[in-house]
Amino acid sequence: RLTGNDEFPNGTGLKPEHRLDSKTLFDLVKLSFGVVAGAGALVALVVAYRRQRVDEDGALREGTRLHTERFTTAVSQLGADSAAVRLGGVHALAGLADDAPTRDLRQTCIDVLCAYLRLPYTAQDDIPAGDPEAQHAYLALKEVRHTVIRVIRDHFRLAQDHPHCWQGHHLDLTNVIFDGGDLTGAVFLNTVVDFSGAAFNGGMMRFNEAVFSGRVDFTRAAFDAGAVSFRDALFLGGEVFFTHAKFRGSRIDFRNAVFSGCTVDFTRAAFEGGRIYFNDAQFARGSVNFTVARFTGSEVDLSSAAFSGSRVNFSFCQFATGTVAFVGDEFSGGDVTFDRARFHGCTVDYSSAVFSGSTFSFERGRFSGGTVDFTGARFDSGSVDFSMARFSGAAIDFAGAQFSGAAVSFDTVGGEAPPGLVPANGSPHPAGLTLPPHW
């Protein structure tokens, strides 16, 4: 039989217990204090966060209150009799917009500046002759208005990450009377700029080198005399509307402009005298629409322009005298259509143009006088279609044109043929048609 000492070496019959030494006890105390400290820190963090939110809300309320006070002062300055005080009000509102605590308050300041431009305004031509006081008042008001335009321009020139940049804010310039102004270099990204119903009377309005990627609206705008320049402007996506606009004796300049992936719409616009230039412009993957526009004694010059995959639409247009020139243009892909257009003494000039892969359609067009000139043009591919067109006293000139792979169709063309100009299918060519020698 085992003795107690044999079965339980310690002679007690129980497992020994380990006592906590001082080091272990100290570690436990430190851990406890750490847990308590962490919980306290969490509570302090929550309290600090809530205090910060309260402080921020209070600061916002205080900032809004101060903004409102400054806003009231600036608006009252805009309504002052003195032009100098009004100028101060313009700059005060611009400063308020820069310092506005919220985006909505900034937009409000911009809206007031635009509203100032919309106030009734007498153009210089309407000032009574021999009234120096009225002339002085006009010049003072003009300076204030042009300052507003410059302030807008300067803020839309700033980089997007600049705290005083106004990108993305909208400009309501509806029915404003412009007698000049300068928005050169302004960048309107994701911005609606509304000039609908505006009148451009005299002077020079500049949008040179401006960048547009949102919506620019000139619907029902009136361009009477004077000039509007978009030279070297960039239209990158977005839409530009000139629908129902009226161009009377004015000069509109789009030279060297770039239209990429955007829509430019002149639907039902009226061109009565004056000139509109697109020389050396570039059109890529977008459209220019002149549907149902009227041209009377105007010159629309698209010479030396480049069209790449773009659509130019003159369907249902009426051309009574004047010129539409595509001289020396390059068309690679895309199409140009004059379907059902009416030509009364107007010249459409494609001389020396180069066509590769583009489609030109004059289907169902009506030519009573005037000329469509393809002199010296080169057709590498694509097509020109005069199907079901009607000619009465008009001329179409292909003299010196070169055809290599392009198709020209005069199916069911109506009109009297000059002697000797009868194609192989027996259908007479219209009077005045000049064909290349190999025809």
CSV table of C-alpha atoms in Angstrom, one decimal:
chain,number,residue,atom,x,y,z
A,1,ARG,CA,0.0,0.0,0.0
A,2,LEU,CA,1.2,3.4,-0.9
A,3,THR,CA,1.9,5.7,1.8
A,4,GLY,CA,0.8,9.3,1.9
A,5,ASN,CA,4.2,10.3,1.0
A,6,ASP,CA,4.2,8.0,-2.0
A,7,GLU,CA,0.9,9.2,-3.5
A,8,PHE,CA,1.3,12.9,-2.7
A,9,PRO,CA,4.9,13.9,-2.7
A,10,ASN,CA,4.2,17.0,-0.8
A,11,GLY,CA,2.5,15.0,1.9
A,12,THR,CA,-0.7,17.2,1.7
A,13,GLY,CA,-2.8,15.5,-0.9
A,14,LEU,CA,-3.6,18.9,-2.6
A,15,LYS,CA,-2.1,20.8,-5.6
A,16,PRO,CA,-0.1,23.7,-4.5
A,17,GLU,CA,-1.5,27.2,-5.0
A,18,HIS,CA,0.7,30.0,-6.6
A,19,ARG,CA,0.6,33.2,-4.7
A,20,LEU,CA,0.6,36.6,-6.6
A,21,ASP,CA,3.9,38.2,-6.3
A,22,SER,CA,4.4,41.9,-6.2
A,23,LYS,CA,5.3,42.3,-9.9
A,24,THR,CA,2.1,40.6,-11.1
A,25,LEU,CA,0.0,42.6,-8.8
A,26,PHE,CA,1.6,45.8,-10.0
A,27,ASP,CA,0.9,44.8,-13.7
A,28,LEU,CA,-2.8,44.2,-12.9
A,29,VAL,CA,-3.0,47.6,-11.2
A,30,LYS,CA,-1.4,49.3,-14.2
A,31,LEU,CA,-3.9,47.5,-16.5
A,32,SER,CA,-6.8,48.6,-14.5
A,33,PHE,CA,-5.6,52.2,-14.5
A,34,GLY,CA,-5.2,51.9,-18.3
A,35,VAL,CA,-8.7,50.7,-18.8
A,36,VAL,CA,-10.1,53.5,-16.6
A,37,ALA,CA,-7.9,56.1,-18.4
A,38,GLY,CA,-9.0,54.8,-21.8
A,39,ALA,CA,-12.6,55.1,-20.9
A,40,GLY,CA,-12.0,58.6,-19.6
A,41,ALA,CA,-10.2,59.6,-22.8
A,42,LEU,CA,-13.2,58.2,-24.8
A,43,VAL,CA,-15.6,60.2,-22.8
A,44,ALA,CA,-13.4,63.3,-23.1
A,45,LEU,CA,-13.2,62.8,-26.9
A,46,VAL,CA,-17.0,62.6,-27.2
A,47,VAL,CA,-17.4,65.7,-25.1
A,48,ALA,CA,-14.7,67.5,-27.1
A,49,TYR,CA,-16.4,66.5,-30.4
A,50,ARG,CA,-19.8,67.7,-29.2
A,51,ARG,CA,-18.2,70.9,-28.0
A,52,GLN,CA,-16.5,71.4,-31.3
A,53,ARG,CA,-19.8,70.9,-33.2
A,54,VAL,CA,-21.5,73.4,-30.9
A,55,ASP,CA,-18.6,75.8,-31.5
A,56,GLU,CA,-18.7,75.3,-35.3
A,57,ASP,CA,-22.5,75.8,-35.3
A,58,GLY,CA,-22.0,78.9,-33.3
A,59,ALA,CA,-19.3,80.1,-35.6
A,60,LEU,CA,-21.4,79.5,-38.6
A,61,ARG,CA,-24.3,81.4,-37.1
A,62,GLU,CA,-22.0,84.2,-36.2
A,63,GLY,CA,-20.4,84.1,-39.7
A,64,THR,CA,-23.8,84.2,-41.3
A,65,ARG,CA,-24.9,87.1,-39.1
A,66,LEU,CA,-21.9,89.1,-40.0
A,67,HIS,CA,-22.2,88.1,-43.7
A,68,THR,CA,-25.8,89.4,-43.7
A,69,GLU,CA,-24.8,92.7,-42.2
A,70,ARG,CA,-22.1,93.2,-44.7
A,71,PHE,CA,-24.4,92.0,-47.5
A,72,THR,CA,-27.0,94.7,-46.6
A,73,THR,CA,-24.3,97.4,-46.6
A,74,ALA,CA,-22.9,96.3,-50.0
A,75,VAL,CA,-26.4,96.1,-51.6
A,76,SER,CA,-27.2,99.6,-50.4
A,77,GLN,CA,-24.0,100.8,-52.0
A,78,LEU,CA,-25.0,99.3,-55.3
A,79,GLY,CA,-28.1,101.5,-55.1
A,80,ALA,CA,-26.3,104.7,-54.4
A,81,ASP,CA,-26.4,107.7,-56.7
A,82,SER,CA,-22.7,108.1,-56.8
A,83,ALA,CA,-20.9,105.8,-59.3
A,84,ALA,CA,-17.9,105.6,-57.0
A,85,VAL,CA,-20.0,104.3,-54.2
A,86,ARG,CA,-21.6,101.7,-56.6
A,87,LEU,CA,-18.1,100.6,-57.7
A,88,GLY,CA,-17.3,100.0,-54.0
A,89,GLY,CA,-20.5,98.0,-53.7
A,90,VAL,CA,-19.5,95.8,-56.6
A,91,HIS,CA,-16.1,95.0,-55.0
A,92,ALA,CA,-17.7,94.5,-51.6
A,93,LEU,CA,-20.2,92.0,-53.0
A,94,ALA,CA,-17.3,90.1,-54.7
A,95,GLY,CA,-15.4,90.0,-51.4
A,96,LEU,CA,-18.5,88.8,-49.6
A,97,ALA,CA,-18.8,86.0,-52.2
A,98,ASP,CA,-15.2,85.0,-51.6
A,99,ASP,CA,-15.7,85.0,-47.8
A,100,ALA,CA,-19.2,83.4,-47.8
A,101,PRO,CA,-19.5,80.7,-45.1
A,102,THR,CA,-21.7,78.5,-47.4
A,103,ARG,CA,-22.0,77.8,-51.1
A,104,ASP,CA,-25.6,79.1,-51.2
A,105,LEU,CA,-24.6,82.5,-49.7
A,106,ARG,CA,-21.8,82.8,-52.3
A,107,GLN,CA,-24.4,82.1,-55.1
A,108,THR,CA,-26.6,84.8,-53.6
A,109,CYS,CA,-23.9,87.4,-54.0
A,110,ILE,CA,-23.3,86.3,-57.6
A,111,ASP,CA,-27.0,86.5,-58.3
A,112,VAL,CA,-27.1,90.1,-57.0
A,113,LEU,CA,-24.2,91.1,-59.3
A,114,CYS,CA,-26.0,89.5,-62.3
A,115,ALA,CA,-29.3,91.2,-61.3
A,116,TYR,CA,-27.5,94.5,-61.3
A,117,LEU,CA,-26.7,93.9,-65.0
A,118,ARG,CA,-30.3,93.1,-65.7
A,119,LEU,CA,-31.6,96.4,-64.4
A,120,PRO,CA,-33.0,98.8,-67.1
A,121,TYR,CA,-30.2,100.3,-69.1
A,122,THR,CA,-30.1,103.0,-71.8
A,123,ALA,CA,-27.6,102.3,-74.6
A,124,GLN,CA,-25.4,105.1,-75.9
A,125,ASP,CA,-27.3,105.4,-79.1
A,126,ASP,CA,-30.4,106.3,-77.2
A,127,ILE,CA,-28.9,109.1,-75.3
A,128,PRO,CA,-30.4,112.5,-76.4
A,129,ALA,CA,-28.0,114.4,-78.6
A,130,GLY,CA,-26.5,117.5,-76.9
A,131,ASP,CA,-27.2,116.3,-73.4
A,132,PRO,CA,-23.8,116.2,-71.6
A,133,GLU,CA,-25.3,115.4,-68.2
A,134,ALA,CA,-27.1,112.3,-69.6
A,135,GLN,CA,-23.9,111.3,-71.5
A,136,HIS,CA,-21.9,111.6,-68.2
A,137,ALA,CA,-24.4,109.5,-66.3
A,138,TYR,CA,-24.3,106.9,-69.1
A,139,LEU,CA,-20.5,106.6,-69.0
A,140,ALA,CA,-20.5,106.3,-65.2
A,141,LEU,CA,-23.1,103.5,-65.3
A,142,LYS,CA,-21.3,101.8,-68.1
A,143,GLU,CA,-18.1,101.8,-66.0
A,144,VAL,CA,-19.9,100.1,-63.1
A,145,ARG,CA,-21.5,97.5,-65.4
A,146,HIS,CA,-18.2,96.6,-67.1
A,147,THR,CA,-16.6,96.3,-63.7
A,148,VAL,CA,-19.2,93.7,-62.8
A,149,ILE,CA,-18.3,91.8,-65.9
A,150,ARG,CA,-14.5,92.0,-65.1
A,151,VAL,CA,-15.1,90.8,-61.6
A,152,ILE,CA,-17.0,87.8,-62.9
A,153,ARG,CA,-14.3,87.1,-65.4
A,154,ASP,CA,-11.5,87.3,-62.8
A,155,HIS,CA,-13.2,84.8,-60.5
A,156,PHE,CA,-13.9,82.3,-63.3
A,157,ARG,CA,-10.2,82.5,-64.4
A,158,LEU,CA,-9.0,81.1,-61.0
A,159,ALA,CA,-7.9,77.5,-60.7
A,160,GLN,CA,-10.7,75.1,-59.4
A,161,ASP,CA,-8.8,74.5,-56.1
A,162,HIS,CA,-8.5,78.3,-55.4
A,163,PRO,CA,-10.8,79.3,-52.4
A,164,HIS,CA,-12.1,82.2,-54.4
A,165,CYS,CA,-12.9,80.3,-57.6
A,166,TRP,CA,-16.6,80.5,-58.7
A,167,GLN,CA,-16.6,77.4,-60.9
A,168,GLY,CA,-19.9,75.6,-60.7
A,169,HIS,CA,-21.9,78.7,-59.8
A,170,HIS,CA,-24.4,79.8,-62.3
A,171,LEU,CA,-24.7,83.1,-64.1
A,172,ASP,CA,-28.2,84.5,-64.9
A,173,LEU,CA,-27.6,87.2,-67.5
A,174,THR,CA,-31.0,86.9,-69.2
A,175,ASN,CA,-32.2,90.0,-71.0
A,176,VAL,CA,-29.1,92.0,-70.2
A,177,ILE,CA,-28.1,94.8,-72.5
A,178,PHE,CA,-24.4,94.5,-73.4
A,179,ASP,CA,-22.5,97.4,-75.0
A,180,GLY,CA,-19.1,95.7,-74.7
A,181,GLY,CA,-17.4,93.7,-72.0
A,182,ASP,CA,-14.5,91.3,-71.5
A,183,LEU,CA,-14.8,87.7,-70.4
A,184,THR,CA,-11.5,86.6,-72.0
A,185,GLY,CA,-9.9,83.5,-70.5
A,186,ALA,CA,-12.9,82.7,-68.2
A,187,VAL,CA,-13.4,79.0,-67.6
A,188,PHE,CA,-17.0,77.8,-67.2
A,189,LEU,CA,-16.8,74.2,-66.1
A,190,ASN,CA,-20.1,72.5,-65.1
A,191,THR,CA,-21.6,76.0,-65.2
A,192,VAL,CA,-24.8,77.3,-66.7
A,193,VAL,CA,-24.3,80.7,-68.3
A,194,ASP,CA,-27.6,82.1,-69.4
A,195,PHE,CA,-27.6,84.9,-72.0
A,196,SER,CA,-31.1,84.2,-73.3
A,197,GLY,CA,-32.9,87.3,-74.5
A,198,ALA,CA,-29.8,89.4,-74.1
A,199,ALA,CA,-29.0,92.2,-76.5
A,200,PHE,CA,-25.6,93.0,-77.8
A,201,ASN,CA,-25.7,96.5,-79.0
A,202,GLY,CA,-22.5,98.1,-80.2
A,203,GLY,CA,-19.1,97.7,-78.7
A,204,MET,CA,-17.1,94.5,-78.5
A,205,MET,CA,-18.0,91.6,-76.2
A,206,ARG,CA,-15.1,89.3,-75.8
A,207,PHE,CA,-15.1,85.6,-74.9
A,208,ASN,CA,-11.6,85.0,-76.4
A,209,GLU,CA,-9.8,81.9,-75.1
A,210,ALA,CA,-12.8,81.1,-72.8
A,211,VAL,CA,-13.5,77.5,-71.9
A,212,PHE,CA,-17.1,76.2,-71.9
A,213,SER,CA,-18.1,72.7,-70.7
A,214,GLY,CA,-21.6,73.2,-69.4
A,215,ARG,CA,-24.6,75.0,-70.9
A,216,VAL,CA,-24.3,78.4,-72.6
A,217,ASP,CA,-27.6,79.8,-73.7
A,218,PHE,CA,-28.0,82.6,-76.2
A,219,THR,CA,-31.6,81.7,-77.1
A,220,ARG,CA,-33.5,84.7,-78.6
A,221,ALA,CA,-30.5,86.9,-78.1
A,222,ALA,CA,-30.2,89.9,-80.4
A,223,PHE,CA,-26.9,90.8,-82.0
A,224,ASP,CA,-27.4,94.3,-83.4
A,225,ALA,CA,-24.2,95.9,-84.8
A,226,GLY,CA,-21.1,95.7,-82.7
A,227,ALA,CA,-19.1,92.5,-82.4
A,228,VAL,CA,-18.9,89.4,-80.2
A,229,SER,CA,-15.7,87.4,-80.3
A,230,PHE,CA,-15.1,83.8,-79.3
A,231,ARG,CA,-11.7,83.6,-80.9
A,232,ASP,CA,-9.6,80.6,-79.7
A,233,ALA,CA,-12.4,79.6,-77.3
A,234,LEU,CA,-12.8,75.9,-76.3
A,235,PHE,CA,-16.2,74.2,-76.3
A,236,LEU,CA,-15.6,70.9,-74.6
A,237,GLY,CA,-18.8,68.9,-74.4
A,238,GLY,CA,-21.9,70.6,-73.2
A,239,GLU,CA,-24.3,72.7,-75.3
A,240,VAL,CA,-24.3,76.2,-76.8
A,241,PHE,CA,-27.7,77.5,-77.9
A,242,PHE,CA,-28.3,80.3,-80.4
A,243,THR,CA,-31.8,79.2,-81.2
A,244,HIS,CA,-34.1,82.0,-82.5
A,245,ALA,CA,-31.2,84.4,-82.1
A,246,LYS,CA,-31.1,87.4,-84.5
A,247,PHE,CA,-27.9,88.6,-86.1
A,248,ARG,CA,-28.4,92.0,-87.7
A,249,GLY,CA,-25.4,93.8,-89.1
A,250,SER,CA,-23.1,92.4,-86.3
A,251,ARG,CA,-19.8,90.5,-86.5
A,252,ILE,CA,-19.6,87.2,-84.6
A,253,ASP,CA,-16.1,85.7,-84.5
A,254,PHE,CA,-15.4,82.0,-83.8
A,255,ARG,CA,-12.0,81.9,-85.5
A,256,ASN,CA,-9.6,79.2,-84.2
A,257,ALA,CA,-12.3,78.0,-81.8
A,258,VAL,CA,-12.4,74.3,-81.0
A,259,PHE,CA,-15.7,72.4,-80.7
A,260,SER,CA,-15.1,68.9,-79.3
A,261,GLY,CA,-18.0,66.6,-78.5
A,262,CYS,CA,-20.4,69.6,-78.1
A,263,THR,CA,-23.6,70.8,-79.7
A,264,VAL,CA,-23.9,74.3,-81.2
A,265,ASP,CA,-27.4,75.1,-82.1
A,266,PHE,CA,-28.5,77.9,-84.4
A,267,THR,CA,-32.0,76.5,-85.1
A,268,ARG,CA,-34.4,79.1,-86.5
A,269,ALA,CA,-31.7,81.8,-86.1
A,270,ALA,CA,-32.0,84.8,-88.5
A,271,PHE,CA,-28.9,86.2,-90.2
A,272,GLU,CA,-29.7,89.6,-91.7
A,273,GLY,CA,-26.5,91.2,-92.9
A,274,GLY,CA,-23.4,91.0,-90.9
A,275,ARG,CA,-20.8,88.3,-90.8
A,276,ILE,CA,-20.1,85.2,-88.7
A,277,TYR,CA,-16.6,83.7,-88.9
A,278,PHE,CA,-15.6,80.1,-88.1
A,279,ASN,CA,-12.2,80.3,-90.0
A,280,ASP,CA,-9.7,77.7,-88.9
A,281,ALA,CA,-12.2,76.3,-86.4
A,282,GLN,CA,-12.1,72.6,-85.4
A,283,PHE,CA,-15.2,70.5,-85.1
A,284,ALA,CA,-14.7,67.0,-83.6
A,285,ARG,CA,-17.4,64.5,-82.7
A,286,GLY,CA,-20.1,67.1,-82.2
A,287,SER,CA,-22.7,68.9,-84.2
A,288,VAL,CA,-23.5,72.4,-85.6
A,289,ASN,CA,-27.2,72.8,-86.3
A,290,PHE,CA,-28.6,75.6,-88.5
A,291,THR,CA,-32.0,73.9,-89.1
A,292,VAL,CA,-34.7,76.3,-90.4
A,293,ALA,CA,-32.3,79.3,-90.1
A,294,ARG,CA,-32.7,82.2,-92.5
A,295,PHE,CA,-29.8,83.9,-94.3
A,296,THR,CA,-30.4,87.3,-96.0
A,297,GLY,CA,-27.4,89.1,-97.2
A,298,SER,CA,-25.1,87.6,-94.6
A,299,GLU,CA,-21.7,86.0,-94.8
A,300,VAL,CA,-21.1,82.8,-92.9
A,301,ASP,CA,-17.5,81.9,-93.3
A,302,LEU,CA,-16.3,78.4,-92.3
A,303,SER,CA,-13.2,78.5,-94.6
A,304,SER,CA,-10.1,76.5,-93.6
A,305,ALA,CA,-12.1,74.7,-90.9
A,306,ALA,CA,-11.6,71.0,-90.0
A,307,PHE,CA,-14.6,68.7,-89.5
A,308,SER,CA,-13.8,65.3,-88.0
A,309,GLY,CA,-16.8,63.0,-87.3
A,310,SER,CA,-19.1,66.0,-86.9
A,311,ARG,CA,-22.5,66.8,-88.3
A,312,VAL,CA,-23.3,70.2,-89.8
A,313,ASN,CA,-27.0,70.6,-90.5
A,314,PHE,CA,-28.6,73.3,-92.8
A,315,SER,CA,-31.8,71.4,-93.4
A,316,PHE,CA,-34.8,73.6,-94.3
A,317,CYS,CA,-32.7,76.7,-94.3
A,318,GLN,CA,-33.5,79.7,-96.6
A,319,PHE,CA,-30.6,81.4,-98.3
A,320,ALA,CA,-31.5,84.7,-100.0
A,321,THR,CA,-28.3,86.4,-101.2
A,322,GLY,CA,-25.1,86.3,-99.1
A,323,THR,CA,-22.5,83.6,-98.9
A,324,VAL,CA,-21.8,80.4,-96.9
A,325,ALA,CA,-18.2,79.5,-97.4
A,326,PHE,CA,-16.4,76.2,-96.7
A,327,VAL,CA,-13.4,77.1,-98.8
A,328,GLY,CA,-10.4,74.8,-98.2
A,329,ASP,CA,-12.1,72.9,-95.5
A,330,GLU,CA,-11.2,69.3,-94.5
A,331,PHE,CA,-14.1,66.9,-94.0
A,332,SER,CA,-13.1,63.5,-92.5
A,333,GLY,CA,-16.1,61.5,-91.6
A,334,GLY,CA,-19.4,63.0,-90.4
A,335,ASP,CA,-21.9,64.7,-92.7
A,336,VAL,CA,-23.1,68.0,-94.0
A,337,THR,CA,-26.8,68.2,-95.0
A,338,PHE,CA,-28.8,70.9,-96.9
A,339,ASP,CA,-31.8,68.7,-97.2
A,340,ARG,CA,-34.9,70.7,-98.4
A,341,ALA,CA,-32.9,73.9,-98.2
A,342,ARG,CA,-34.0,76.9,-100.4
A,343,PHE,CA,-31.4,78.9,-102.3
A,344,HIS,CA,-32.4,82.2,-103.8
A,345,GLY,CA,-29.3,84.0,-105.1
A,346,CYS,CA,-27.0,82.7,-102.4
A,347,THR,CA,-23.5,81.3,-102.9
A,348,VAL,CA,-22.5,78.1,-101.1
A,349,ASP,CA,-18.7,77.7,-101.7
A,350,TYR,CA,-16.8,74.5,-101.2
A,351,SER,CA,-14.0,75.4,-103.5
A,352,SER,CA,-10.7,73.6,-102.8
A,353,ALA,CA,-12.3,71.6,-100.0
A,354,VAL,CA,-11.2,68.0,-99.2
A,355,PHE,CA,-13.7,65.3,-98.6
A,356,SER,CA,-12.7,61.9,-97.2
A,357,GLY,CA,-15.5,59.7,-95.8
A,358,SER,CA,-18.0,62.5,-95.4
A,359,THR,CA,-21.5,62.7,-96.7
A,360,PHE,CA,-23.0,65.8,-98.3
A,361,SER,CA,-26.7,65.9,-99.0
A,362,PHE,CA,-28.7,68.5,-101.0
A,363,GLU,CA,-31.6,66.1,-101.2
A,364,ARG,CA,-34.9,67.9,-102.2
A,365,GLY,CA,-33.1,71.2,-102.2
A,366,ARG,CA,-34.5,74.0,-104.3
A,367,PHE,CA,-32.1,76.2,-106.3
A,368,SER,CA,-33.6,79.4,-107.9
A,369,GLY,CA,-30.6,81.5,-108.6
A,370,GLY,CA,-27.2,81.5,-106.8
A,371,THR,CA,-24.3,79.0,-107.0
A,372,VAL,CA,-23.1,75.9,-105.3
A,373,ASP,CA,-19.4,75.9,-106.0
A,374,PHE,CA,-17.2,72.8,-105.7
A,375,THR,CA,-14.4,74.2,-108.0
A,376,GLY,CA,-11.1,72.5,-107.3
A,377,ALA,CA,-12.6,70.3,-104.5
A,378,ARG,CA,-11.1,66.8,-103.9
A,379,PHE,CA,-13.4,63.9,-103.2
A,380,ASP,CA,-11.4,60.9,-101.9
A,381,SER,CA,-14.3,59.0,-100.5
A,382,GLY,CA,-17.8,59.6,-99.2
A,383,SER,CA,-20.7,61.0,-101.3
A,384,VAL,CA,-22.5,64.1,-102.6
A,385,ASP,CA,-26.2,63.7,-103.1
A,386,PHE,CA,-28.5,66.0,-105.1
A,387,SER,CA,-31.3,63.5,-105.3
A,388,MET,CA,-34.7,65.0,-106.1
A,389,ALA,CA,-33.3,68.5,-106.1
A,390,ARG,CA,-34.9,71.2,-108.3
A,391,PHE,CA,-33.0,73.8,-110.2
A,392,SER,CA,-34.2,77.0,-111.8
A,393,GLY,CA,-31.5,79.4,-112.9
A,394,ALA,CA,-29.0,78.1,-110.3
A,395,ALA,CA,-25.5,76.9,-111.1
A,396,ILE,CA,-23.5,74.0,-109.6
A,397,ASP,CA,-19.8,74.1,-110.5
A,398,PHE,CA,-17.5,71.0,-110.2
A,399,ALA,CA,-14.8,72.5,-112.5
A,400,GLY,CA,-11.4,71.1,-111.6
A,401,ALA,CA,-12.8,68.8,-108.9
A,402,GLN,CA,-11.0,65.5,-108.4
A,403,PHE,CA,-12.9,62.3,-107.7
A,404,SER,CA,-11.3,59.1,-106.4
A,405,GLY,CA,-13.7,56.8,-104.7
A,406,ALA,CA,-16.5,59.4,-104.0
A,407,ALA,CA,-20.0,59.1,-105.4
A,408,VAL,CA,-22.0,62.1,-106.8
A,409,SER,CA,-25.7,61.5,-107.3
A,410,PHE,CA,-28.2,63.5,-109.3
A,411,ASP,CA,-31.0,60.9,-109.4
A,412,THR,CA,-34.3,62.4,-110.4
A,413,VAL,CA,-32.9,65.9,-110.5
A,414,GLY,CA,-35.3,68.4,-112.1
A,415,GLY,CA,-34.3,71.4,-114.3
A,416,GLU,CA,-33.4,72.2,-117.8
A,417,ALA,CA,-30.1,70.9,-119.1
A,418,PRO,CA,-27.6,72.9,-121.1
A,419,PRO,CA,-26.7,71.3,-124.5
A,420,GLY,CA,-24.3,68.4,-124.3
A,421,LEU,CA,-24.5,67.8,-120.5
A,422,VAL,CA,-26.4,64.5,-120.4
A,423,PRO,CA,-25.0,61.7,-118.3
A,424,ALA,CA,-25.0,58.0,-119.2
A,425,ASN,CA,-28.3,57.2,-117.6
A,426,GLY,CA,-30.1,59.7,-119.9
A,427,SER,CA,-31.3,62.0,-117.1
A,428,PRO,CA,-30.5,65.7,-117.9
A,429,HIS,CA,-28.3,67.6,-115.6
A,430,PRO,CA,-29.7,70.9,-114.3
A,431,ALA,CA,-29.0,74.1,-116.1
A,432,GLY,CA,-25.7,75.7,-115.1
A,433,LEU,CA,-24.0,72.5,-114.0
A,434,THR,CA,-20.3,72.4,-114.8
A,435,LEU,CA,-18.8,68.9,-114.7
A,436,PRO,CA,-15.2,67.8,-114.5
A,437,PRO,CA,-13.6,66.9,-117.9
A,438,HIS,CA,-13.7,63.1,-117.5
A,439,TRP,CA,-17.5,63.3,-117.2
